Amino acid sequence: MRYWLMKSEPDAYSIDDLERDGTEHWDGIRNYQARNLMRDEMEIGDRVLFYHSNAKPPGVVGIAEIASGPYPDHTQFDPEQQYFDPKSDPENPRWIMVDVSFVEKLPRLVSLHELKEHPQLAGMVLLNRSRLSVQPVTSDQFAFIVDLARGAVS
DNA sequence: GCCAACGTTGGC
DNA sequence: GCCAACGTTGGC
């Protein structure tokens, strides 16, 4: 199993929205690196740290899991949609998405500020090339952050 | 709202 | 293929 971190702006879609919905398709990814990870690396059952970006404060708020393989993101073909891509060929869709299911909310938010304080996490993609909205985390990083939220480490 | 970092586009 | 211009992300 692999581990991931996925960002969402809570004003657009929060962990509470995912808890309510249970499962949601992760549309709107328009970055090739993020797309390639979803298309080539993710597997059903992989665990995801749900991260609130552009939030006060930004941080990890919950756990989700990958619930489908990759399939075309329909929003790329709809001119009414924010994520419309006129250059994408319906015969060979440029953008894909996966389904994500709610697992649990963490007992507390682990803020970006707090993540930066732990040398164990210094290698996180989030803390280095922070713009990727879908990024891998190691099993150790994943476990450490969940332990932080649960008060099992400090 | 600012702006640094980064990604994409397109002229050459 | 280079790189300047432009657009987006996301912390602050």
PDB file of C-alpha atoms (C1' of nucleotides) in Angstrom:
ATOM      1  CA  MET A   1       0.000   0.000   0.000  1.00  0.00           C
ATOM      2  CA  ARG A   2       1.124   3.505  -0.741  1.00  0.00           C
ATOM      3  CA  TYR A   3       0.422   6.731   1.051  1.00  0.00           C
ATOM      4  CA  TRP A   4      -0.534  10.129  -0.305  1.00  0.00           C
ATOM      5  CA  LEU A   5      -1.337  13.654   0.683  1.00  0.00           C
ATOM      6  CA  MET A   6      -4.106  15.445  -1.165  1.00  0.00           C
ATOM      7  CA  LYS A   7      -4.867  19.118  -0.793  1.00  0.00           C
ATOM      8  CA  SER A   8      -8.240  20.742  -0.863  1.00  0.00           C
ATOM      9  CA  GLU A   9      -9.340  24.229  -0.008  1.00  0.00           C
ATOM     10  CA  PRO A  10     -11.961  23.771   2.707  1.00  0.00           C
ATOM     11  CA  ASP A  11     -14.038  26.590   1.216  1.00  0.00           C
ATOM     12  CA  ALA A  12     -14.280  24.471  -1.923  1.00  0.00           C
ATOM     13  CA  TYR A  13     -14.371  20.960  -0.452  1.00  0.00           C
ATOM     14  CA  SER A  14     -13.555  20.116   3.160  1.00  0.00           C
ATOM     15  CA  ILE A  15     -13.074  16.941   5.179  1.00  0.00           C
ATOM     16  CA  ASP A  16     -16.584  17.544   6.534  1.00  0.00           C
ATOM     17  CA  ASP A  17     -17.933  17.543   2.996  1.00  0.00           C
ATOM     18  CA  LEU A  18     -16.204  14.221   2.356  1.00  0.00           C
ATOM     19  CA  GLU A  19     -17.583  12.795   5.598  1.00  0.00           C
ATOM     20  CA  ARG A  20     -21.075  13.802   4.501  1.00  0.00           C
ATOM     21  CA  ASP A  21     -20.643  12.439   0.960  1.00  0.00           C
ATOM     22  CA  GLY A  22     -18.742   9.259   1.856  1.00  0.00           C
ATOM     23  CA  THR A  23     -17.112   9.030  -1.567  1.00  0.00           C
ATOM     24  CA  GLU A  24     -16.408  11.763  -4.097  1.00  0.00           C
ATOM     25  CA  HIS A  25     -14.636  11.952  -7.442  1.00  0.00           C
ATOM     26  CA  TRP A  26     -11.490  14.052  -7.271  1.00  0.00           C
ATOM     27  CA  ASP A  27     -12.009  16.223 -10.340  1.00  0.00           C
ATOM     28  CA  GLY A  28     -10.155  19.321 -11.423  1.00  0.00           C
ATOM     29  CA  ILE A  29      -6.554  18.131 -11.225  1.00  0.00           C
ATOM     30  CA  ARG A  30      -4.781  20.023 -14.032  1.00  0.00           C
ATOM     31  CA  ASN A  31      -1.159  19.353 -13.236  1.00  0.00           C
ATOM     32  CA  TYR A  32       0.712  16.663 -15.147  1.00  0.00           C
ATOM     33  CA  GLN A  33       2.773  15.419 -12.246  1.00  0.00           C
ATOM     34  CA  ALA A  34      -0.299  15.054 -10.048  1.00  0.00           C
ATOM     35  CA  ARG A  35      -2.172  13.390 -12.891  1.00  0.00           C
ATOM     36  CA  ASN A  36       0.622  10.905 -13.495  1.00  0.00           C
ATOM     37  CA  LEU A  37       0.663   9.933  -9.834  1.00  0.00           C
ATOM     38  CA  MET A  38      -3.080   9.313  -9.884  1.00  0.00           C
ATOM     39  CA  ARG A  39      -2.934   7.474 -13.187  1.00  0.00           C
ATOM     40  CA  ASP A  40       0.177   5.372 -12.705  1.00  0.00           C
ATOM     41  CA  GLU A  41       0.916   4.999  -9.018  1.00  0.00           C
ATOM     42  CA  MET A  42      -2.297   5.011  -7.000  1.00  0.00           C
ATOM     43  CA  GLU A  43      -4.097   1.826  -6.123  1.00  0.00           C
ATOM     44  CA  ILE A  44      -7.477   1.206  -4.563  1.00  0.00           C
ATOM     45  CA  GLY A  45      -7.122   1.141  -0.789  1.00  0.00           C
ATOM     46  CA  ASP A  46      -4.137   3.486  -0.621  1.00  0.00           C
ATOM     47  CA  ARG A  47      -4.374   5.835   2.352  1.00  0.00           C
ATOM     48  CA  VAL A  48      -4.533   9.597   1.980  1.00  0.00           C
ATOM     49  CA  LEU A  49      -3.784  12.449   4.334  1.00  0.00           C
ATOM     50  CA  PHE A  50      -6.494  15.024   3.699  1.00  0.00           C
ATOM     51  CA  TYR A  51      -4.893  18.468   3.802  1.00  0.00           C
ATOM     52  CA  HIS A  52      -6.690  21.795   4.033  1.00  0.00           C
ATOM     53  CA  SER A  53      -4.846  24.404   1.978  1.00  0.00           C
ATOM     54  CA  ASN A  54      -5.619  28.102   1.984  1.00  0.00           C
ATOM     55  CA  ALA A  55      -7.092  27.533   5.415  1.00  0.00           C
ATOM     56  CA  LYS A  56      -6.590  29.144   8.803  1.00  0.00           C
ATOM     57  CA  PRO A  57      -4.459  27.378   9.682  1.00  0.00           C
ATOM     58  CA  PRO A  58      -3.477  25.069   6.826  1.00  0.00           C
ATOM     59  CA  GLY A  59      -2.853  21.482   7.895  1.00  0.00           C
ATOM     60  CA  VAL A  60      -3.734  17.798   7.890  1.00  0.00           C
ATOM     61  CA  VAL A  61      -7.281  17.182   9.095  1.00  0.00           C
ATOM     62  CA  GLY A  62      -8.216  13.621   8.246  1.00  0.00           C
ATOM     63  CA  ILE A  63      -7.678  10.322   6.498  1.00  0.00           C
ATOM     64  CA  ALA A  64      -9.235   9.176   3.250  1.00  0.00           C
ATOM     65  CA  GLU A  65      -8.610   6.279   0.914  1.00  0.00           C
ATOM     66  CA  ILE A  66      -8.419   5.758  -2.815  1.00  0.00           C
ATOM     67  CA  ALA A  67     -11.656   4.136  -3.926  1.00  0.00           C
ATOM     68  CA  SER A  68     -11.295   3.703  -7.695  1.00  0.00           C
ATOM     69  CA  GLY A  69      -8.830   3.376 -10.473  1.00  0.00           C
ATOM     70  CA  PRO A  70      -8.234   6.333 -12.802  1.00  0.00           C
ATOM     71  CA  TYR A  71     -10.945   7.375 -15.243  1.00  0.00           C
ATOM     72  CA  PRO A  72     -11.520  10.454 -17.419  1.00  0.00           C
ATOM     73  CA  ASP A  73     -12.381  13.694 -15.627  1.00  0.00           C
ATOM     74  CA  HIS A  74     -15.620  14.754 -17.329  1.00  0.00           C
ATOM     75  CA  THR A  75     -15.196  18.405 -16.351  1.00  0.00           C
ATOM     76  CA  GLN A  76     -12.494  18.828 -19.009  1.00  0.00           C
ATOM     77  CA  PHE A  77     -15.092  18.546 -21.797  1.00  0.00           C
ATOM     78  CA  ASP A  78     -17.715  20.928 -20.425  1.00  0.00           C
ATOM     79  CA  PRO A  79     -17.249  24.519 -21.637  1.00  0.00           C
ATOM     80  CA  GLU A  80     -19.410  25.698 -18.751  1.00  0.00           C
ATOM     81  CA  GLN A  81     -16.963  24.285 -16.243  1.00  0.00           C
ATOM     82  CA  GLN A  82     -14.084  26.049 -14.601  1.00  0.00           C
ATOM     83  CA  TYR A  83     -11.898  23.072 -15.478  1.00  0.00           C
ATOM     84  CA  PHE A  84     -12.787  22.975 -19.185  1.00  0.00           C
ATOM     85  CA  ASP A  85      -9.767  22.181 -21.359  1.00  0.00           C
ATOM     86  CA  PRO A  86     -10.432  22.905 -25.057  1.00  0.00           C
ATOM     87  CA  LYS A  87      -7.251  21.092 -26.013  1.00  0.00           C
ATOM     88  CA  SER A  88      -8.280  17.766 -24.545  1.00  0.00           C
ATOM     89  CA  ASP A  89      -9.380  15.180 -27.118  1.00  0.00           C
ATOM     90  CA  PRO A  90     -12.412  13.111 -26.014  1.00  0.00           C
ATOM     91  CA  GLU A  91     -10.873  10.141 -27.847  1.00  0.00           C
ATOM     92  CA  ASN A  92      -7.758  10.517 -25.726  1.00  0.00           C
ATOM     93  CA  PRO A  93      -8.619  12.458 -22.566  1.00  0.00           C
ATOM     94  CA  ARG A  94      -5.808  14.493 -21.130  1.00  0.00           C
ATOM     95  CA  TRP A  95      -7.073  14.598 -17.535  1.00  0.00           C
ATOM     96  CA  ILE A  96      -8.167  11.799 -15.250  1.00  0.00           C
ATOM     97  CA  MET A  97      -9.480  11.507 -11.719  1.00  0.00           C
ATOM     98  CA  VAL A  98      -9.970   8.908  -9.013  1.00  0.00           C
ATOM     99  CA  ASP A  99     -12.642   8.413  -6.372  1.00  0.00           C
ATOM    100  CA  VAL A 100     -11.746   9.178  -2.768  1.00  0.00           C
ATOM    101  CA  SER A 101     -13.603   7.815   0.276  1.00  0.00           C
ATOM    102  CA  PHE A 102     -13.820   9.190   3.780  1.00  0.00           C
ATOM    103  CA  VAL A 103     -12.063   7.158   6.470  1.00  0.00           C
ATOM    104  CA  GLU A 104     -11.853   9.373   9.547  1.00  0.00           C
ATOM    105  CA  LYS A 105     -11.330  12.839  10.856  1.00  0.00           C
ATOM    106  CA  LEU A 106      -8.238  13.155  12.999  1.00  0.00           C
ATOM    107  CA  PRO A 107      -8.871  14.126  16.625  1.00  0.00           C
ATOM    108  CA  ARG A 108      -7.166  17.442  15.949  1.00  0.00           C
ATOM    109  CA  LEU A 109      -5.705  19.401  13.069  1.00  0.00           C
ATOM    110  CA  VAL A 110      -1.949  19.000  12.597  1.00  0.00           C
ATOM    111  CA  SER A 111      -0.923  22.351  11.197  1.00  0.00           C
ATOM    112  CA  LEU A 112       1.675  23.061   8.553  1.00  0.00           C
ATOM    113  CA  HIS A 113       3.523  25.081  11.166  1.00  0.00           C
ATOM    114  CA  GLU A 114       3.686  22.011  13.430  1.00  0.00           C
ATOM    115  CA  LEU A 115       4.784  19.702  10.606  1.00  0.00           C
ATOM    116  CA  LYS A 116       7.751  21.969   9.966  1.00  0.00           C
ATOM    117  CA  GLU A 117       8.932  21.578  13.548  1.00  0.00           C
ATOM    118  CA  HIS A 118       9.605  17.846  13.287  1.00  0.00           C
ATOM    119  CA  PRO A 119      12.916  16.797  11.717  1.00  0.00           C
ATOM    120  CA  GLN A 120      11.345  13.392  10.963  1.00  0.00           C
ATOM    121  CA  LEU A 121       9.148  15.136   8.416  1.00  0.00           C
ATOM    122  CA  ALA A 122      11.761  17.348   6.783  1.00  0.00           C
ATOM    123  CA  GLY A 123      11.723  15.216   3.649  1.00  0.00           C
ATOM    124  CA  MET A 124       8.023  15.662   3.003  1.00  0.00           C
ATOM    125  CA  VAL A 125       7.181  16.936  -0.465  1.00  0.00           C
ATOM    126  CA  LEU A 126       4.780  19.335   1.220  1.00  0.00           C
ATOM    127  CA  LEU A 127       7.649  21.050   2.990  1.00  0.00           C
ATOM    128  CA  ASN A 128       9.813  21.297  -0.101  1.00  0.00           C
ATOM    129  CA  ARG A 129       7.905  21.603  -3.368  1.00  0.00           C
ATOM    130  CA  SER A 130       4.657  22.523  -1.800  1.00  0.00           C
ATOM    131  CA  ARG A 131       2.603  23.299  -4.869  1.00  0.00           C
ATOM    132  CA  LEU A 132       1.789  19.731  -5.863  1.00  0.00           C
ATOM    133  CA  SER A 133      -1.816  19.094  -4.881  1.00  0.00           C
ATOM    134  CA  VAL A 134      -1.417  15.312  -5.000  1.00  0.00           C
ATOM    135  CA  GLN A 135       1.837  14.063  -3.550  1.00  0.00           C
ATOM    136  CA  PRO A 136       3.368  10.901  -2.118  1.00  0.00           C
ATOM    137  CA  VAL A 137       4.220  10.523   1.561  1.00  0.00           C
ATOM    138  CA  THR A 138       6.203   7.672   3.089  1.00  0.00           C
ATOM    139  CA  SER A 139       4.583   5.160   5.415  1.00  0.00           C
ATOM    140  CA  ASP A 140       6.745   6.558   8.222  1.00  0.00           C
ATOM    141  CA  GLN A 141       5.607  10.124   7.542  1.00  0.00           C
ATOM    142  CA  PHE A 142       2.011   9.007   7.379  1.00  0.00           C
ATOM    143  CA  ALA A 143       2.210   7.089  10.655  1.00  0.00           C
ATOM    144  CA  PHE A 144       4.070   9.892  12.409  1.00  0.00           C
ATOM    145  CA  ILE A 145       1.487  12.519  11.471  1.00  0.00           C
ATOM    146  CA  VAL A 146      -1.399  10.294  12.551  1.00  0.00           C
ATOM    147  CA  ASP A 147       0.419   9.653  15.836  1.00  0.00           C
ATOM    148  CA  LEU A 148       0.889  13.398  16.298  1.00  0.00           C
ATOM    149  CA  ALA A 149      -2.822  13.965  15.876  1.00  0.00           C
ATOM    150  CA  ARG A 150      -3.575  11.214  18.371  1.00  0.00           C
ATOM    151  CA  GLY A 151      -1.069  12.468  20.909  1.00  0.00           C
ATOM    152  CA  ALA A 152       0.952   9.264  20.673  1.00  0.00           C
ATOM    153  CA  VAL A 153       4.122  11.245  19.981  1.00  0.00           C
ATOM    154  CA  SER A 154       5.016  14.869  20.564  1.00  0.00           C
TER     155      SER A 154
ATOM    156  C1'  DG B   1      -4.207  41.143  -0.961  1.00  0.00           C
ATOM    157  C1'  DC B   2       0.709  40.321  -1.725  1.00  0.00           C
ATOM    158  C1'  DC B   3       4.075  37.848  -3.729  1.00  0.00           C
ATOM    159  C1'  DA B   4       7.482  33.889  -4.117  1.00  0.00           C
ATOM    160  C1'  DA B   5       7.773  29.657  -6.241  1.00  0.00           C
ATOM    161  C1'  DC B   6       6.696  27.029  -9.754  1.00  0.00           C
ATOM    162  C1'  DG B   7       4.357  25.325 -14.073  1.00  0.00           C
ATOM    163  C1'  DT B   8       2.850  26.217 -18.846  1.00  0.00           C
ATOM    164  C1'  DT B   9       2.770  28.479 -23.252  1.00  0.00           C
ATOM    165  C1'  DG B  10       4.404  29.984 -27.412  1.00  0.00           C
ATOM    166  C1'  DG B  11       7.552  32.854 -30.310  1.00  0.00           C
ATOM    167  C1'  DC B  12      11.822  32.378 -32.201  1.00  0.00           C
TER     168       DC B  12
ATOM    169  C1'  DG C   1      15.090  23.600 -27.381  1.00  0.00           C
ATOM    170  C1'  DC C   2      15.472  28.093 -25.060  1.00  0.00           C
ATOM    171  C1'  DC C   3      13.472  31.309 -22.336  1.00  0.00           C
ATOM    172  C1'  DA C   4      10.420  35.394 -21.512  1.00  0.00           C
ATOM    173  C1'  DA C   5       5.884  36.172 -20.410  1.00  0.00           C
ATOM    174  C1'  DC C   6       2.175  34.784 -18.181  1.00  0.00           C
ATOM    175  C1'  DG C   7      -0.909  32.099 -15.014  1.00  0.00           C
ATOM    176  C1'  DT C   8      -1.631  29.523 -10.676  1.00  0.00           C
ATOM    177  C1'  DT C   9      -0.862  27.998  -6.030  1.00  0.00           C
ATOM    178  C1'  DG C  10      -0.957  28.769  -1.482  1.00  0.00           C
ATOM    179  C1'  DG C  11       1.351  30.629   2.792  1.00  0.00           C
ATOM    180  C1'  DC C  12       1.446  34.651   5.125  1.00  0.00           C
TER     181       DC C  12
END
